[in-house]
């Protein structure tokens, strides 16, 4: 994963932070949202913000990007169960198709216009969007368990690595300057 004697890559270190963020967002969602209750649009959007952070933070380690490698969970000794793999795939699909990119085929909205005044021909545009959450309550608890297990695996891996190569863990990674 990295050049040098240690397998403690920047991706592994940062993935731990990403998964902790995802777990925090999930915790906030679980603390505030009761799935069997009706909510107004403002509250639903707040829950969506938590859900969006959960989805983006969870998916980030599994995506390649500008010079960034993808996290391979097997490199830290973690194997996904079939159910966990399905959850991971769903979260990445939500990130790729809806949350991060608003792909055309996934858009859902309704537009119409109204004429608010009888004595004017002025029409107002109205747009209504899907305001529901993407994840079901049962999935939330499964994701919570998955995140806790991945976080533990990352912590155990890092602990073992720091015992083998303590100097490898003494770093200060700074952003690469823009040219």
PDB file of C-alpha atoms in Angstrom:
ATOM      1  CA  UNK A   1       0.000   0.000   0.000  1.00  0.00           C
ATOM      2  CA  UNK A   2       2.865   2.380   0.535  1.00  0.00           C
ATOM      3  CA  UNK A   3       6.460   2.526  -0.473  1.00  0.00           C
ATOM      4  CA  UNK A   4       8.655   1.559   2.453  1.00  0.00           C
ATOM      5  CA  UNK A   5       8.700  -1.265   4.945  1.00  0.00           C
ATOM      6  CA  UNK A   6       5.370  -0.499   6.584  1.00  0.00           C
ATOM      7  CA  UNK A   7       1.957  -1.260   5.178  1.00  0.00           C
ATOM      8  CA  UNK A   8       0.498   1.701   7.048  1.00  0.00           C
ATOM      9  CA  UNK A   9      -0.544   3.873   4.092  1.00  0.00           C
ATOM     10  CA  UNK A  10      -2.051   7.335   4.076  1.00  0.00           C
ATOM     11  CA  UNK A  11      -5.261   5.680   2.826  1.00  0.00           C
ATOM     12  CA  UNK A  12      -5.478   3.453   5.917  1.00  0.00           C
ATOM     13  CA  UNK A  13      -4.908   6.359   8.289  1.00  0.00           C
ATOM     14  CA  UNK A  14      -7.397   8.622   6.532  1.00  0.00           C
ATOM     15  CA  UNK A  15      -9.945   5.820   6.125  1.00  0.00           C
ATOM     16  CA  UNK A  16     -10.109   5.506   9.895  1.00  0.00           C
ATOM     17  CA  UNK A  17     -11.085   9.186  10.034  1.00  0.00           C
ATOM     18  CA  UNK A  18     -13.618   8.770   7.202  1.00  0.00           C
ATOM     19  CA  UNK A  19     -15.299   5.840   8.951  1.00  0.00           C
ATOM     20  CA  UNK A  20     -15.353   7.718  12.267  1.00  0.00           C
ATOM     21  CA  UNK A  21     -17.084  10.629  10.511  1.00  0.00           C
ATOM     22  CA  UNK A  22     -19.583   8.224   8.974  1.00  0.00           C
ATOM     23  CA  UNK A  23     -20.284   6.696  12.375  1.00  0.00           C
ATOM     24  CA  UNK A  24     -20.743  10.159  13.931  1.00  0.00           C
ATOM     25  CA  UNK A  25     -23.226  11.170  11.228  1.00  0.00           C
ATOM     26  CA  UNK A  26     -25.063   7.887  11.720  1.00  0.00           C
ATOM     27  CA  UNK A  27     -25.162   8.448  15.492  1.00  0.00           C
ATOM     28  CA  UNK A  28     -26.635  11.938  15.024  1.00  0.00           C
ATOM     29  CA  UNK A  29     -29.259  10.496  12.679  1.00  0.00           C
ATOM     30  CA  UNK A  30     -30.145   7.712  15.115  1.00  0.00           C
ATOM     31  CA  UNK A  31     -30.388  10.127  18.041  1.00  0.00           C
ATOM     32  CA  UNK A  32     -32.767  12.508  16.287  1.00  0.00           C
ATOM     33  CA  UNK A  33     -34.801  10.542  13.771  1.00  0.00           C
ATOM     34  CA  UNK A  34     -37.666   8.245  14.681  1.00  0.00           C
ATOM     35  CA  UNK A  35     -38.430   6.395  11.480  1.00  0.00           C
ATOM     36  CA  UNK A  36     -42.102   5.813  12.281  1.00  0.00           C
ATOM     37  CA  UNK A  37     -42.758   9.518  12.922  1.00  0.00           C
ATOM     38  CA  UNK A  38     -43.861  12.142  10.369  1.00  0.00           C
ATOM     39  CA  UNK A  39     -41.526  15.132   9.962  1.00  0.00           C
ATOM     40  CA  UNK A  40     -41.703  18.501   8.287  1.00  0.00           C
ATOM     41  CA  UNK A  41     -39.448  19.311   5.324  1.00  0.00           C
ATOM     42  CA  UNK A  42     -36.895  21.191   7.441  1.00  0.00           C
ATOM     43  CA  UNK A  43     -36.372  18.235   9.793  1.00  0.00           C
ATOM     44  CA  UNK A  44     -36.235  15.782   6.892  1.00  0.00           C
ATOM     45  CA  UNK A  45     -33.532  17.875   5.253  1.00  0.00           C
ATOM     46  CA  UNK A  46     -31.540  17.915   8.489  1.00  0.00           C
ATOM     47  CA  UNK A  47     -31.750  14.115   8.619  1.00  0.00           C
ATOM     48  CA  UNK A  48     -30.755  14.019   4.942  1.00  0.00           C
ATOM     49  CA  UNK A  49     -27.655  16.059   5.815  1.00  0.00           C
ATOM     50  CA  UNK A  50     -26.669  13.429   8.380  1.00  0.00           C
ATOM     51  CA  UNK A  51     -27.432  10.669   5.890  1.00  0.00           C
ATOM     52  CA  UNK A  52     -25.439  12.402   3.136  1.00  0.00           C
ATOM     53  CA  UNK A  53     -22.391  12.738   5.389  1.00  0.00           C
ATOM     54  CA  UNK A  54     -22.754   9.092   6.369  1.00  0.00           C
ATOM     55  CA  UNK A  55     -22.896   7.973   2.727  1.00  0.00           C
ATOM     56  CA  UNK A  56     -20.066  10.190   1.437  1.00  0.00           C
ATOM     57  CA  UNK A  57     -17.746   9.482   4.377  1.00  0.00           C
ATOM     58  CA  UNK A  58     -18.402   5.746   4.205  1.00  0.00           C
ATOM     59  CA  UNK A  59     -17.805   5.549   0.450  1.00  0.00           C
ATOM     60  CA  UNK A  60     -14.727   7.789   0.301  1.00  0.00           C
ATOM     61  CA  UNK A  61     -12.152   5.117   1.268  1.00  0.00           C
ATOM     62  CA  UNK A  62     -13.442   2.792  -1.451  1.00  0.00           C
ATOM     63  CA  UNK A  63     -13.131   5.333  -4.259  1.00  0.00           C
ATOM     64  CA  UNK A  64      -9.990   6.108  -6.212  1.00  0.00           C
ATOM     65  CA  UNK A  65      -9.163   9.697  -6.863  1.00  0.00           C
ATOM     66  CA  UNK A  66      -6.369  12.032  -7.813  1.00  0.00           C
ATOM     67  CA  UNK A  67      -3.366   9.999  -6.737  1.00  0.00           C
ATOM     68  CA  UNK A  68      -5.345   8.262  -4.018  1.00  0.00           C
ATOM     69  CA  UNK A  69      -5.538   4.528  -3.735  1.00  0.00           C
ATOM     70  CA  UNK A  70      -8.684   2.621  -2.861  1.00  0.00           C
ATOM     71  CA  UNK A  71      -8.904   0.930   0.551  1.00  0.00           C
ATOM     72  CA  UNK A  72      -8.681  -2.834   0.354  1.00  0.00           C
ATOM     73  CA  UNK A  73     -10.216  -4.147   3.566  1.00  0.00           C
ATOM     74  CA  UNK A  74      -8.484  -7.500   3.149  1.00  0.00           C
ATOM     75  CA  UNK A  75      -5.139  -5.673   3.534  1.00  0.00           C
ATOM     76  CA  UNK A  76      -6.082  -4.969   7.160  1.00  0.00           C
ATOM     77  CA  UNK A  77      -7.405  -8.489   7.704  1.00  0.00           C
ATOM     78  CA  UNK A  78     -11.102  -7.644   7.317  1.00  0.00           C
ATOM     79  CA  UNK A  79     -13.427  -9.704   5.159  1.00  0.00           C
ATOM     80  CA  UNK A  80     -16.930  -8.460   4.453  1.00  0.00           C
ATOM     81  CA  UNK A  81     -19.837 -10.829   4.911  1.00  0.00           C
ATOM     82  CA  UNK A  82     -22.270 -11.097   1.993  1.00  0.00           C
ATOM     83  CA  UNK A  83     -24.733  -8.818   3.823  1.00  0.00           C
ATOM     84  CA  UNK A  84     -21.992  -6.275   4.594  1.00  0.00           C
ATOM     85  CA  UNK A  85     -20.864  -6.358   0.976  1.00  0.00           C
ATOM     86  CA  UNK A  86     -24.433  -5.616  -0.141  1.00  0.00           C
ATOM     87  CA  UNK A  87     -24.632  -2.667   2.285  1.00  0.00           C
ATOM     88  CA  UNK A  88     -21.269  -1.346   1.096  1.00  0.00           C
ATOM     89  CA  UNK A  89     -22.394  -1.626  -2.538  1.00  0.00           C
ATOM     90  CA  UNK A  90     -25.658   0.184  -1.771  1.00  0.00           C
ATOM     91  CA  UNK A  91     -23.893   3.035   0.016  1.00  0.00           C
ATOM     92  CA  UNK A  92     -21.388   3.433  -2.821  1.00  0.00           C
ATOM     93  CA  UNK A  93     -24.199   3.372  -5.408  1.00  0.00           C
ATOM     94  CA  UNK A  94     -26.098   6.035  -3.443  1.00  0.00           C
ATOM     95  CA  UNK A  95     -22.937   8.125  -3.325  1.00  0.00           C
ATOM     96  CA  UNK A  96     -22.138   7.683  -7.008  1.00  0.00           C
ATOM     97  CA  UNK A  97     -25.617   8.047  -8.470  1.00  0.00           C
ATOM     98  CA  UNK A  98     -27.543  10.321  -6.126  1.00  0.00           C
ATOM     99  CA  UNK A  99     -25.736  12.007  -3.260  1.00  0.00           C
ATOM    100  CA  UNK A 100     -22.556  13.193  -4.982  1.00  0.00           C
ATOM    101  CA  UNK A 101     -23.598  13.482  -8.589  1.00  0.00           C
ATOM    102  CA  UNK A 102     -27.404  13.777  -8.977  1.00  0.00           C
ATOM    103  CA  UNK A 103     -27.416  11.488 -12.002  1.00  0.00           C
ATOM    104  CA  UNK A 104     -30.277  12.188 -14.394  1.00  0.00           C
ATOM    105  CA  UNK A 105     -31.705   8.655 -14.217  1.00  0.00           C
ATOM    106  CA  UNK A 106     -31.977   8.872 -10.415  1.00  0.00           C
ATOM    107  CA  UNK A 107     -33.623  12.308 -10.204  1.00  0.00           C
ATOM    108  CA  UNK A 108     -37.098  12.500  -8.774  1.00  0.00           C
ATOM    109  CA  UNK A 109     -39.092  15.714  -8.713  1.00  0.00           C
ATOM    110  CA  UNK A 110     -42.349  17.257  -9.808  1.00  0.00           C
ATOM    111  CA  UNK A 111     -42.748  20.761 -11.194  1.00  0.00           C
ATOM    112  CA  UNK A 112     -45.860  22.798 -11.803  1.00  0.00           C
ATOM    113  CA  UNK A 113     -46.973  26.392 -11.813  1.00  0.00           C
ATOM    114  CA  UNK A 114     -49.710  28.252 -10.032  1.00  0.00           C
ATOM    115  CA  UNK A 115     -51.514  31.479 -10.744  1.00  0.00           C
ATOM    116  CA  UNK A 116     -51.684  33.106  -7.282  1.00  0.00           C
ATOM    117  CA  UNK A 117     -53.798  36.103  -8.262  1.00  0.00           C
ATOM    118  CA  UNK A 118     -57.086  36.092 -10.133  1.00  0.00           C
ATOM    119  CA  UNK A 119     -56.469  39.523 -11.577  1.00  0.00           C
ATOM    120  CA  UNK A 120     -52.941  38.839 -12.977  1.00  0.00           C
ATOM    121  CA  UNK A 121     -51.606  36.339 -15.492  1.00  0.00           C
ATOM    122  CA  UNK A 122     -48.402  35.925 -13.473  1.00  0.00           C
ATOM    123  CA  UNK A 123     -47.517  32.298 -12.800  1.00  0.00           C
ATOM    124  CA  UNK A 124     -45.153  31.033 -10.104  1.00  0.00           C
ATOM    125  CA  UNK A 125     -42.933  27.995 -10.685  1.00  0.00           C
ATOM    126  CA  UNK A 126     -43.102  25.307  -8.005  1.00  0.00           C
ATOM    127  CA  UNK A 127     -40.752  22.336  -7.636  1.00  0.00           C
ATOM    128  CA  UNK A 128     -41.315  19.424  -5.250  1.00  0.00           C
ATOM    129  CA  UNK A 129     -38.508  17.026  -4.479  1.00  0.00           C
ATOM    130  CA  UNK A 130     -38.302  13.606  -2.898  1.00  0.00           C
ATOM    131  CA  UNK A 131     -37.712  14.484   0.761  1.00  0.00           C
ATOM    132  CA  UNK A 132     -37.507  10.976   2.219  1.00  0.00           C
ATOM    133  CA  UNK A 133     -34.378   9.287   3.500  1.00  0.00           C
ATOM    134  CA  UNK A 134     -32.559   6.790   1.295  1.00  0.00           C
ATOM    135  CA  UNK A 135     -31.779   4.304   4.048  1.00  0.00           C
ATOM    136  CA  UNK A 136     -34.330   2.314   6.002  1.00  0.00           C
ATOM    137  CA  UNK A 137     -34.215   1.991   9.777  1.00  0.00           C
ATOM    138  CA  UNK A 138     -33.214  -1.687   9.660  1.00  0.00           C
ATOM    139  CA  UNK A 139     -30.273  -0.824   7.390  1.00  0.00           C
ATOM    140  CA  UNK A 140     -29.115   1.902   9.776  1.00  0.00           C
ATOM    141  CA  UNK A 141     -28.452  -0.605  12.557  1.00  0.00           C
ATOM    142  CA  UNK A 142     -26.620  -2.917  10.166  1.00  0.00           C
ATOM    143  CA  UNK A 143     -24.475  -0.022   8.916  1.00  0.00           C
ATOM    144  CA  UNK A 144     -23.724   0.948  12.504  1.00  0.00           C
ATOM    145  CA  UNK A 145     -22.502  -2.578  13.224  1.00  0.00           C
ATOM    146  CA  UNK A 146     -20.445  -2.625  10.014  1.00  0.00           C
ATOM    147  CA  UNK A 147     -18.811   0.718  10.827  1.00  0.00           C
ATOM    148  CA  UNK A 148     -17.955  -0.384  14.352  1.00  0.00           C
ATOM    149  CA  UNK A 149     -16.402  -3.598  13.042  1.00  0.00           C
ATOM    150  CA  UNK A 150     -14.390  -1.793  10.345  1.00  0.00           C
ATOM    151  CA  UNK A 151     -13.226   0.847  12.840  1.00  0.00           C
ATOM    152  CA  UNK A 152     -12.096  -1.885  15.205  1.00  0.00           C
ATOM    153  CA  UNK A 153     -10.245  -3.715  12.420  1.00  0.00           C
ATOM    154  CA  UNK A 154      -8.492  -0.489  11.404  1.00  0.00           C
ATOM    155  CA  UNK A 155      -7.533   0.279  15.013  1.00  0.00           C
ATOM    156  CA  UNK A 156      -6.192  -3.248  15.549  1.00  0.00           C
ATOM    157  CA  UNK A 157      -4.237  -3.088  12.285  1.00  0.00           C
ATOM    158  CA  UNK A 158      -2.722   0.277  13.174  1.00  0.00           C
ATOM    159  CA  UNK A 159      -1.864  -0.966  16.666  1.00  0.00           C
ATOM    160  CA  UNK A 160       0.014  -3.951  15.240  1.00  0.00           C
ATOM    161  CA  UNK A 161       1.809  -1.753  12.703  1.00  0.00           C
ATOM    162  CA  UNK A 162       2.953   0.779  15.287  1.00  0.00           C
ATOM    163  CA  UNK A 163       4.433  -2.071  17.367  1.00  0.00           C
ATOM    164  CA  UNK A 164       6.443  -3.262  14.361  1.00  0.00           C
ATOM    165  CA  UNK A 165       7.531   0.113  12.991  1.00  0.00           C
ATOM    166  CA  UNK A 166       6.935   2.875  15.554  1.00  0.00           C
ATOM    167  CA  UNK A 167       8.751   5.505  13.486  1.00  0.00           C
ATOM    168  CA  UNK A 168       6.414   4.880  10.539  1.00  0.00           C
ATOM    169  CA  UNK A 169       3.542   6.197  12.653  1.00  0.00           C
ATOM    170  CA  UNK A 170       5.354   9.451  13.513  1.00  0.00           C
ATOM    171  CA  UNK A 171       4.282  11.588  10.567  1.00  0.00           C
ATOM    172  CA  UNK A 172       2.916  14.941   9.739  1.00  0.00           C
ATOM    173  CA  UNK A 173       1.167  14.655   6.380  1.00  0.00           C
ATOM    174  CA  UNK A 174       0.415  18.065   4.904  1.00  0.00           C
ATOM    175  CA  UNK A 175      -1.634  18.946   1.847  1.00  0.00           C
ATOM    176  CA  UNK A 176       0.290  18.964  -1.414  1.00  0.00           C
ATOM    177  CA  UNK A 177       0.761  22.581  -2.523  1.00  0.00           C
ATOM    178  CA  UNK A 178      -1.151  23.587  -5.638  1.00  0.00           C
ATOM    179  CA  UNK A 179       0.988  24.551  -8.587  1.00  0.00           C
TER     180      UNK A 179
END
